[in-house]
Tab-separated table of C-alpha atoms and ligand atoms in Angstrom:
chain	number	residue	atom	x	y	z
A	438	UNK	CA	7.815	-88.500	-42.239
A	439	UNK	CA	5.995	-91.593	-40.894
A	440	UNK	CA	6.889	-94.780	-43.061
A	441	UNK	CA	3.816	-96.406	-44.593
A	442	UNK	CA	3.140	-100.112	-44.262
A	443	UNK	CA	0.805	-102.111	-45.844
A	444	UNK	CA	-0.404	-105.254	-44.037
A	445	UNK	CA	-1.755	-107.935	-46.232
A	446	UNK	CA	-3.177	-110.761	-43.854
A	447	UNK	CA	-6.238	-111.553	-41.796
A	448	UNK	CA	-8.877	-110.325	-39.163
A	449	UNK	CA	-10.828	-112.273	-36.640
A	450	UNK	CA	-12.930	-112.146	-33.758
A	451	UNK	CA	-11.295	-114.237	-30.874
A	452	UNK	CA	-13.465	-116.388	-28.666
A	453	UNK	CA	-11.161	-116.754	-25.534
A	454	UNK	CA	-11.632	-119.201	-22.809
A	455	UNK	CA	-9.036	-119.449	-19.778
A	456	UNK	CA	-8.817	-122.978	-18.279
A	457	UNK	CA	-7.131	-124.423	-15.600
A	458	UNK	CA	-6.425	-127.637	-17.578
A	459	UNK	CA	-7.285	-128.757	-20.986
A	460	UNK	CA	-9.881	-131.561	-21.124
A	461	UNK	CA	-9.012	-135.025	-22.270
A	462	UNK	CA	-10.658	-136.491	-25.436
A	463	UNK	CA	-14.222	-137.167	-24.439
A	464	UNK	CA	-14.176	-135.219	-21.153
A	465	UNK	CA	-16.166	-132.279	-20.242
A	466	UNK	CA	-14.721	-129.869	-17.925
A	467	UNK	CA	-16.476	-126.902	-16.245
A	468	UNK	CA	-14.447	-123.819	-16.024
A	469	UNK	CA	-15.688	-120.680	-14.182
A	470	UNK	CA	-13.303	-118.255	-15.598
A	471	UNK	CA	-15.930	-116.509	-17.916
A	472	UNK	CA	-15.234	-116.069	-21.544
A	473	UNK	CA	-14.682	-112.986	-23.840
A	474	UNK	CA	-14.844	-111.779	-27.324
A	475	UNK	CA	-11.655	-109.973	-28.270
A	476	UNK	CA	-10.457	-108.385	-31.752
A	477	UNK	CA	-7.777	-110.617	-32.939
A	478	UNK	CA	-6.426	-112.241	-36.359
A	479	UNK	CA	-2.568	-112.149	-37.005
A	480	UNK	CA	-3.088	-109.333	-39.590
A	481	UNK	CA	-5.197	-107.251	-37.559
A	482	UNK	CA	-2.817	-107.947	-34.555
A	483	UNK	CA	0.261	-106.835	-36.695
A	484	UNK	CA	-1.536	-103.875	-38.173
A	485	UNK	CA	-2.472	-102.547	-34.616
A	486	UNK	CA	1.157	-103.205	-33.424
A	487	UNK	CA	2.363	-101.137	-36.601
A	488	UNK	CA	0.058	-98.280	-35.888
A	489	UNK	CA	0.860	-98.363	-32.091
A	490	UNK	CA	4.518	-98.062	-32.626
A	491	UNK	CA	4.120	-95.197	-34.993
A	492	UNK	CA	3.703	-96.475	-38.535
A	493	UNK	CA	1.305	-95.060	-41.022
A	494	UNK	CA	-0.686	-98.337	-41.386
A	495	UNK	CA	-2.822	-99.543	-44.364
A	496	UNK	CA	-4.543	-102.804	-43.774
A	497	UNK	CA	-5.648	-104.996	-46.457
A	498	UNK	CA	-8.054	-107.861	-45.569
A	499	UNK	CA	-11.544	-109.344	-46.044
A	500	UNK	CA	-14.409	-109.416	-43.506
A	501	UNK	CA	-17.901	-110.562	-43.615
A	502	UNK	CA	-21.260	-108.562	-43.738
A	503	UNK	CA	-21.825	-108.888	-40.030
A	504	UNK	CA	-21.935	-107.127	-36.618
A	505	UNK	CA	-18.300	-108.473	-35.946
A	506	UNK	CA	-16.748	-106.867	-39.014
A	507	UNK	CA	-18.510	-103.414	-38.057
A	508	UNK	CA	-16.918	-103.603	-34.617
A	509	UNK	CA	-13.408	-104.358	-35.715
A	510	UNK	CA	-13.569	-101.667	-38.500
A	511	UNK	CA	-14.580	-99.211	-35.854
A	512	UNK	CA	-11.563	-100.216	-33.942
A	513	UNK	CA	-9.250	-100.035	-36.550
A	514	UNK	CA	-10.323	-96.717	-37.483
A	515	UNK	CA	-10.151	-95.301	-34.010
A	516	UNK	CA	-6.442	-96.506	-33.966
A	517	UNK	CA	-5.561	-94.462	-37.279
A	518	UNK	CA	-5.546	-97.503	-39.346
A	519	UNK	CA	-6.357	-97.093	-43.076
A	520	UNK	CA	-9.381	-99.322	-43.859
A	521	UNK	CA	-9.921	-98.294	-47.222
A	522	UNK	CA	-8.657	-101.762	-48.623
A	523	UNK	CA	-10.987	-103.839	-46.255
A	524	UNK	CA	-13.171	-105.702	-48.543
A	525	UNK	CA	-16.514	-107.337	-47.541
A	526	UNK	CA	-17.527	-110.592	-48.490
A	527	UNK	CA	-21.567	-111.198	-48.574
A	528	UNK	CA	-21.519	-114.894	-48.210
A	529	UNK	CA	-18.956	-115.583	-45.658
A	530	UNK	CA	-18.798	-114.604	-41.947
A	531	UNK	CA	-16.015	-112.641	-40.524
A	532	UNK	CA	-13.112	-115.043	-39.086
A	533	UNK	CA	-13.403	-116.504	-35.827
A	534	UNK	CA	-10.785	-117.894	-33.690
A	535	UNK	CA	-11.419	-120.125	-30.688
A	536	UNK	CA	-8.546	-119.629	-28.194
A	537	UNK	CA	-8.083	-121.772	-24.947
A	538	UNK	CA	-5.475	-120.033	-22.586
A	539	UNK	CA	-3.950	-122.285	-19.928
A	540	UNK	CA	-2.706	-120.952	-16.730
A	541	UNK	CA	1.037	-120.756	-17.748
A	542	UNK	CA	-0.329	-118.314	-20.600
A	543	UNK	CA	0.193	-121.095	-23.204
A	544	UNK	CA	-2.404	-120.876	-26.036
A	545	UNK	CA	-4.232	-123.395	-28.423
A	546	UNK	CA	-5.778	-121.632	-31.269
A	547	UNK	CA	-8.438	-123.054	-33.954
A	548	UNK	CA	-9.295	-120.563	-36.705
A	549	UNK	CA	-12.205	-120.583	-38.843
A	550	UNK	CA	-10.893	-118.119	-41.654
A	551	UNK	CA	-14.462	-117.509	-43.124
A	552	UNK	CA	-13.972	-114.353	-45.376
A	553	UNK	CA	-10.259	-114.155	-44.792
A	554	UNK	CA	-10.365	-117.007	-47.452
A	555	UNK	CA	-12.017	-114.637	-49.939
A	556	UNK	CA	-8.985	-112.296	-50.128
A	557	UNK	CA	-7.710	-112.647	-53.752
A	558	UNK	CA	-4.880	-111.214	-56.194
A	559	UNK	CA	-7.136	-108.351	-57.186
A	560	UNK	CA	-7.773	-107.094	-53.894
A	561	UNK	CA	-4.106	-107.060	-53.024
A	562	UNK	CA	-3.097	-105.390	-56.550
A	563	UNK	CA	-5.682	-102.616	-55.466
A	564	UNK	CA	-4.230	-102.039	-52.067
A	565	UNK	CA	-0.779	-101.463	-53.638
A	566	UNK	CA	-2.233	-98.064	-55.077
A	567	UNK	CA	-1.455	-96.502	-51.481
A	568	UNK	CA	2.306	-96.546	-52.315
A	569	UNK	CA	3.498	-98.381	-49.519
A	570	UNK	CA	7.442	-98.080	-48.015
A	571	UNK	CA	7.020	-101.716	-46.795
A	572	UNK	CA	4.657	-104.521	-47.152
A	573	UNK	CA	3.982	-107.206	-44.331
A	574	UNK	CA	2.198	-110.339	-45.117
A	575	UNK	CA	1.186	-113.723	-43.153
A	576	UNK	CA	-0.055	-117.042	-43.978
A	577	UNK	CA	-3.580	-116.721	-42.600
A	578	UNK	CA	-5.111	-115.830	-46.029
A	579	UNK	CA	-5.085	-117.657	-49.219
A	580	UNK	CA	-1.459	-118.451	-50.796
A	581	UNK	CA	-2.814	-116.597	-53.866
A	582	UNK	CA	-3.122	-113.434	-51.828
A	583	UNK	CA	0.406	-113.543	-49.850
A	584	UNK	CA	2.290	-114.844	-53.043
A	585	UNK	CA	0.684	-111.888	-54.905
A	586	UNK	CA	1.492	-109.441	-52.431
A	587	UNK	CA	5.136	-110.647	-52.288
A	588	UNK	CA	5.449	-110.447	-56.180
A	589	UNK	CA	3.883	-106.873	-56.332
A	590	UNK	CA	6.579	-105.808	-53.599
A	591	UNK	CA	9.287	-107.386	-55.401
A	592	UNK	CA	8.301	-105.874	-58.809
A	593	UNK	CA	8.110	-102.480	-57.310
A	594	UNK	CA	11.184	-102.485	-55.391
A	595	UNK	CA	9.374	-102.487	-52.056
A	596	UNK	CA	10.854	-104.294	-49.181
A	597	UNK	CA	8.616	-107.006	-47.805
A	598	UNK	CA	8.313	-108.796	-44.492
A	599	UNK	CA	6.981	-112.193	-43.701
A	600	UNK	CA	5.786	-113.513	-40.633
A	601	UNK	CA	5.313	-117.430	-41.484
A	602	UNK	CA	2.258	-118.121	-39.248
A	603	UNK	CA	0.228	-120.109	-39.275
A	604	UNK	CA	2.620	-122.666	-41.439
A	605	UNK	CA	1.800	-125.384	-43.844
A	606	UNK	CA	4.507	-127.876	-45.124
A	607	UNK	CA	3.295	-127.357	-48.619
A	608	UNK	CA	3.290	-123.544	-48.570
A	609	UNK	CA	5.127	-122.325	-51.807
A	610	UNK	CA	7.997	-120.624	-49.762
A	611	UNK	CA	10.204	-120.238	-53.000
A	612	UNK	CA	7.520	-117.866	-54.235
A	613	UNK	CA	8.578	-115.413	-51.628
A	614	UNK	CA	12.031	-114.840	-53.075
A	615	UNK	CA	13.633	-111.646	-52.020
A	616	UNK	CA	12.063	-111.262	-48.650
A	617	UNK	CA	13.658	-108.603	-46.397
A	618	UNK	CA	13.093	-110.478	-43.092
A	619	UNK	CA	11.391	-113.989	-42.651
A	620	UNK	CA	10.371	-114.689	-39.291
A	621	UNK	CA	8.635	-117.894	-38.358
A	622	UNK	CA	7.972	-119.204	-34.717
A	623	UNK	CA	9.290	-122.742	-33.324
A	624	UNK	CA	6.437	-124.526	-34.797
A	625	UNK	CA	6.341	-122.762	-38.153
A	626	UNK	CA	9.999	-123.274	-38.323
A	627	UNK	CA	9.871	-127.238	-38.037
A	628	UNK	CA	6.877	-127.307	-40.440
A	629	UNK	CA	8.481	-125.390	-43.141
A	630	UNK	CA	12.143	-127.048	-42.875
A	631	UNK	CA	11.542	-130.161	-40.935
A	632	UNK	CA	13.977	-129.021	-38.406
A	633	UNK	CA	13.133	-128.492	-34.684
A	634	UNK	CA	14.979	-125.212	-33.662
A	635	UNK	CA	15.809	-126.873	-30.227
A	636	UNK	CA	19.477	-126.049	-30.129
A	637	UNK	CA	21.930	-123.458	-31.592
A	638	UNK	CA	22.984	-125.945	-34.344
A	639	UNK	CA	19.591	-126.601	-35.348
A	640	UNK	CA	18.501	-123.004	-35.394
A	641	UNK	CA	21.362	-122.196	-37.675
A	642	UNK	CA	20.535	-125.261	-39.856
A	643	UNK	CA	16.954	-124.116	-40.360
A	644	UNK	CA	17.529	-120.531	-40.886
A	645	UNK	CA	20.307	-121.311	-43.754
A	646	UNK	CA	17.674	-123.555	-45.320
A	647	UNK	CA	14.935	-121.095	-45.107
A	648	UNK	CA	17.550	-118.183	-46.282
A	649	UNK	CA	18.297	-120.472	-49.180
A	650	UNK	CA	14.762	-121.108	-50.437
A	651	UNK	CA	13.516	-117.452	-50.245
A	652	UNK	CA	16.855	-115.581	-50.584
A	653	UNK	CA	15.865	-113.924	-47.480
A	654	UNK	CA	18.148	-111.162	-46.353
A	655	UNK	CA	17.608	-111.895	-42.829
A	656	UNK	CA	15.763	-114.840	-41.064
A	657	UNK	CA	14.668	-114.211	-37.500
A	658	UNK	CA	13.532	-117.245	-35.875
A	659	UNK	CA	11.065	-116.371	-32.699
A	660	UNK	CA	11.662	-118.972	-29.949
A	661	UNK	CA	9.265	-118.097	-27.275
A	662	UNK	CA	10.749	-117.674	-23.698
A	663	UNK	CA	14.046	-118.292	-25.104
A	664	UNK	CA	14.037	-115.311	-27.230
A	665	UNK	CA	14.913	-115.091	-30.748
A	666	UNK	CA	17.772	-116.201	-33.238
A	667	UNK	CA	18.958	-113.703	-35.910
A	668	UNK	CA	20.581	-114.948	-38.972
A	669	UNK	CA	22.005	-112.367	-41.688
A	670	UNK	CA	23.367	-114.839	-44.061
A	671	UNK	CA	26.880	-115.262	-42.594
A	672	UNK	CA	26.549	-114.595	-38.860
A	673	UNK	CA	23.996	-115.424	-36.237
A	674	UNK	CA	22.871	-113.593	-33.002
A	675	UNK	CA	20.734	-114.882	-30.095
A	676	UNK	CA	18.574	-111.956	-28.073
A	677	UNK	CA	17.146	-113.375	-24.843
A	678	UNK	CA	13.537	-112.889	-24.079
A	679	UNK	CA	12.814	-110.512	-20.978
A	680	UNK	CA	11.963	-112.050	-17.891
A	681	UNK	CA	8.134	-111.259	-17.271
A	682	UNK	CA	5.254	-112.541	-15.740
A	683	UNK	CA	3.331	-114.231	-18.467
A	684	UNK	CA	-0.430	-113.821	-18.682
A	685	UNK	CA	-1.156	-114.850	-22.083
A	686	UNK	CA	1.151	-115.459	-25.169
A	687	UNK	CA	-1.426	-114.567	-27.816
A	688	UNK	CA	-0.441	-112.238	-30.403
A	689	UNK	CA	3.311	-112.096	-29.094
A	690	UNK	CA	4.646	-113.424	-32.411
A	691	UNK	CA	2.327	-110.862	-34.477
A	692	UNK	CA	3.699	-107.965	-32.340
A	693	UNK	CA	7.235	-109.200	-32.216
A	694	UNK	CA	7.419	-109.262	-36.166
A	695	UNK	CA	5.687	-106.025	-36.694
A	696	UNK	CA	7.748	-104.249	-34.033
A	697	UNK	CA	10.822	-105.864	-35.768
A	698	UNK	CA	9.830	-104.830	-39.368
A	699	UNK	CA	9.018	-101.305	-38.545
A	700	UNK	CA	12.140	-100.721	-36.321
A	701	UNK	CA	14.351	-102.052	-39.162
A	702	UNK	CA	12.281	-100.025	-41.844
A	703	UNK	CA	13.322	-96.870	-39.648
A	704	UNK	CA	17.233	-97.690	-39.258
A	705	UNK	CA	18.006	-100.759	-41.103
A	706	UNK	CA	19.648	-102.225	-38.012
A	707	UNK	CA	18.465	-105.780	-37.576
A	708	UNK	CA	20.053	-106.415	-34.158
A	709	UNK	CA	18.606	-103.254	-32.801
A	710	UNK	CA	15.305	-104.079	-34.391
A	711	UNK	CA	15.184	-107.532	-32.793
A	712	UNK	CA	16.041	-105.935	-29.331
A	713	UNK	CA	12.963	-103.472	-29.838
A	714	UNK	CA	10.728	-106.369	-30.838
A	715	UNK	CA	11.771	-108.336	-27.754
A	716	UNK	CA	10.589	-105.420	-25.535
A	717	UNK	CA	7.368	-104.997	-27.424
A	718	UNK	CA	6.639	-108.792	-27.367
A	719	UNK	CA	7.521	-109.121	-23.512
A	720	UNK	CA	5.030	-106.461	-22.666
A	721	UNK	CA	2.482	-108.508	-25.028
A	722	UNK	CA	2.881	-111.777	-23.216
A	723	UNK	CA	2.407	-109.949	-19.754
A	724	UNK	CA	-1.230	-109.034	-20.746
A	725	UNK	CA	-4.229	-110.825	-21.538
A	726	UNK	CA	-5.864	-111.083	-25.189
A	727	UNK	CA	-4.808	-110.250	-28.663
A	728	UNK	CA	-5.537	-106.611	-29.804
A	729	UNK	CA	-5.698	-105.898	-25.864
A	730	UNK	CA	-2.129	-106.712	-25.157
A	731	UNK	CA	-0.437	-104.799	-27.970
A	732	UNK	CA	1.924	-102.056	-26.597
A	733	UNK	CA	2.279	-98.450	-27.793
A	734	UNK	CA	5.670	-96.822	-28.652
A	735	UNK	CA	5.422	-95.022	-25.273
A	736	UNK	CA	4.934	-98.178	-23.310
A	737	UNK	CA	7.789	-99.849	-24.765
A	738	UNK	CA	10.143	-96.916	-24.336
A	739	UNK	CA	8.857	-96.901	-20.576
A	740	UNK	CA	9.701	-100.577	-20.253
A	741	UNK	CA	13.124	-100.041	-21.964
A	742	UNK	CA	13.669	-97.382	-19.570
A	743	UNK	CA	12.817	-99.312	-16.548
A	744	UNK	CA	15.105	-102.188	-17.459
A	745	UNK	CA	17.923	-99.800	-17.887
A	746	UNK	CA	17.237	-98.347	-14.457
A	747	UNK	CA	16.936	-101.630	-12.727
A	748	UNK	CA	20.673	-102.775	-14.086
B	807	ATP	P1	1.896	-116.751	-30.443
B	807	ATP	O1	1.760	-117.252	-28.845
B	807	ATP	O2	1.337	-115.434	-30.580
B	807	ATP	O3	1.677	-117.742	-31.287
B	807	ATP	P2	4.463	-117.080	-31.358
B	807	ATP	O4	4.539	-118.560	-30.866
B	807	ATP	O5	4.092	-116.781	-32.859
B	807	ATP	O6	3.487	-116.379	-30.246
B	807	ATP	P3	6.742	-117.050	-29.896
B	807	ATP	O7	8.004	-117.240	-30.291
B	807	ATP	O8	6.088	-117.475	-28.652
B	807	ATP	O9	5.900	-116.467	-30.745
B	807	ATP	O10	6.998	-115.244	-29.132
B	807	ATP	C1	7.555	-114.337	-30.002
B	807	ATP	C2	8.426	-113.382	-29.052
B	807	ATP	O11	7.760	-113.154	-27.774
B	807	ATP	C3	9.633	-114.267	-28.511
B	807	ATP	O12	10.610	-114.255	-29.390
B	807	ATP	C4	9.786	-113.569	-27.152
B	807	ATP	O13	10.800	-112.340	-27.605
B	807	ATP	C5	8.530	-112.988	-26.821
B	807	ATP	N1	8.077	-114.275	-25.894
B	807	ATP	C6	7.262	-115.227	-26.038
B	807	ATP	N2	7.084	-116.122	-24.881
B	807	ATP	C7	7.708	-115.276	-23.936
B	807	ATP	C8	7.921	-115.371	-22.471
B	807	ATP	N3	7.517	-116.525	-21.803
B	807	ATP	N4	8.468	-114.420	-21.797
B	807	ATP	C9	9.140	-113.457	-22.357
B	807	ATP	N5	8.962	-113.186	-23.696
B	807	ATP	C10	8.276	-114.058	-24.430
B	808	RIB	O1	-1.506	-114.871	-33.319
B	808	RIB	C1	-2.864	-114.899	-32.497
B	808	RIB	C2	-3.936	-114.876	-33.447
B	808	RIB	O2	-3.946	-115.872	-34.201
B	808	RIB	C3	-5.198	-114.628	-32.808
B	808	RIB	O3	-5.507	-113.374	-32.506
B	808	RIB	C4	-6.150	-115.384	-33.573
B	808	RIB	O4	-7.098	-114.803	-34.195
B	808	RIB	C5	-5.377	-116.352	-34.629
B	808	RIB	O5	-5.505	-115.422	-36.007
């Protein structure tokens, strides 16, 4: 039986431009690379990643009453995602992210949350009627909604997983007590703990701090091209990233944490899950865009096989 995952998070349309270099303040640069509109949003990227690795995926979010919402919903349905709990706000537009991708694949993202800001506790409570086996939360929605999702999960004995993006220093982390896996990236880790995870010592310090505040079973720090740092409350492990040609890192974090959570839900082995997530994220960074870069289980297995054979 497939495990059912409830993703409580955001949906956006991404406006993407690839640039040779970022303009300075007050400067205009002309870029001939064209532009694209790509389905994105941290929650939607994670929901698509769950669906593509084989989870029975339910997505709880809020979009506007506009063409972007229609386009996005159609994509989710085509991917087999349960869209019953995607609400519509009549006043606000569907979320939009402006993304600039530099030549080395690094991105800068500005999000206009729009309808994502209207997701509330009642919406989340209703979504819990889908009887999930696991709950996945990010911070691109109001705190009220993410905190409620954690609380409902805790009260119902359902494991919940937190991708801490995008982080704010004043996020009420202590309200996520009992999280199964907490997984921030480097920036989010520094914002939430004040510790830059730039050495093993600092990763450990930050992970201990996060685990103490949230009583997390596992803290997994995403460290970009350095891989990830896995802390289980006593021991730590570092899983290096795969060497791939990087096209665009957009959605790497979303894909990583979704793949990590689902693999962990399947077997309960955090290191095996982190290795699986590292494979999935490596494929993601080698492709352009958000939803367009998310691999399927078949692609992840084929990549793992090719690495084994190359050894
Ligand atoms: P995003 O760019 O979507 O915001 P993120 O900052 O949340 O991503 P990262 O830590 O950059 O998250 O990446 C998540 C995972 O993706 C890493 O732990 C690693 O496994 C993989 N990854 C990221 N960058 C690279 C890279 N340059 N080469 C190979 N793998 C990478
Ligand atoms: O994590 C990548 C995502 O962040 C993009 O798809 C964008 O929509 C923002 O939410």
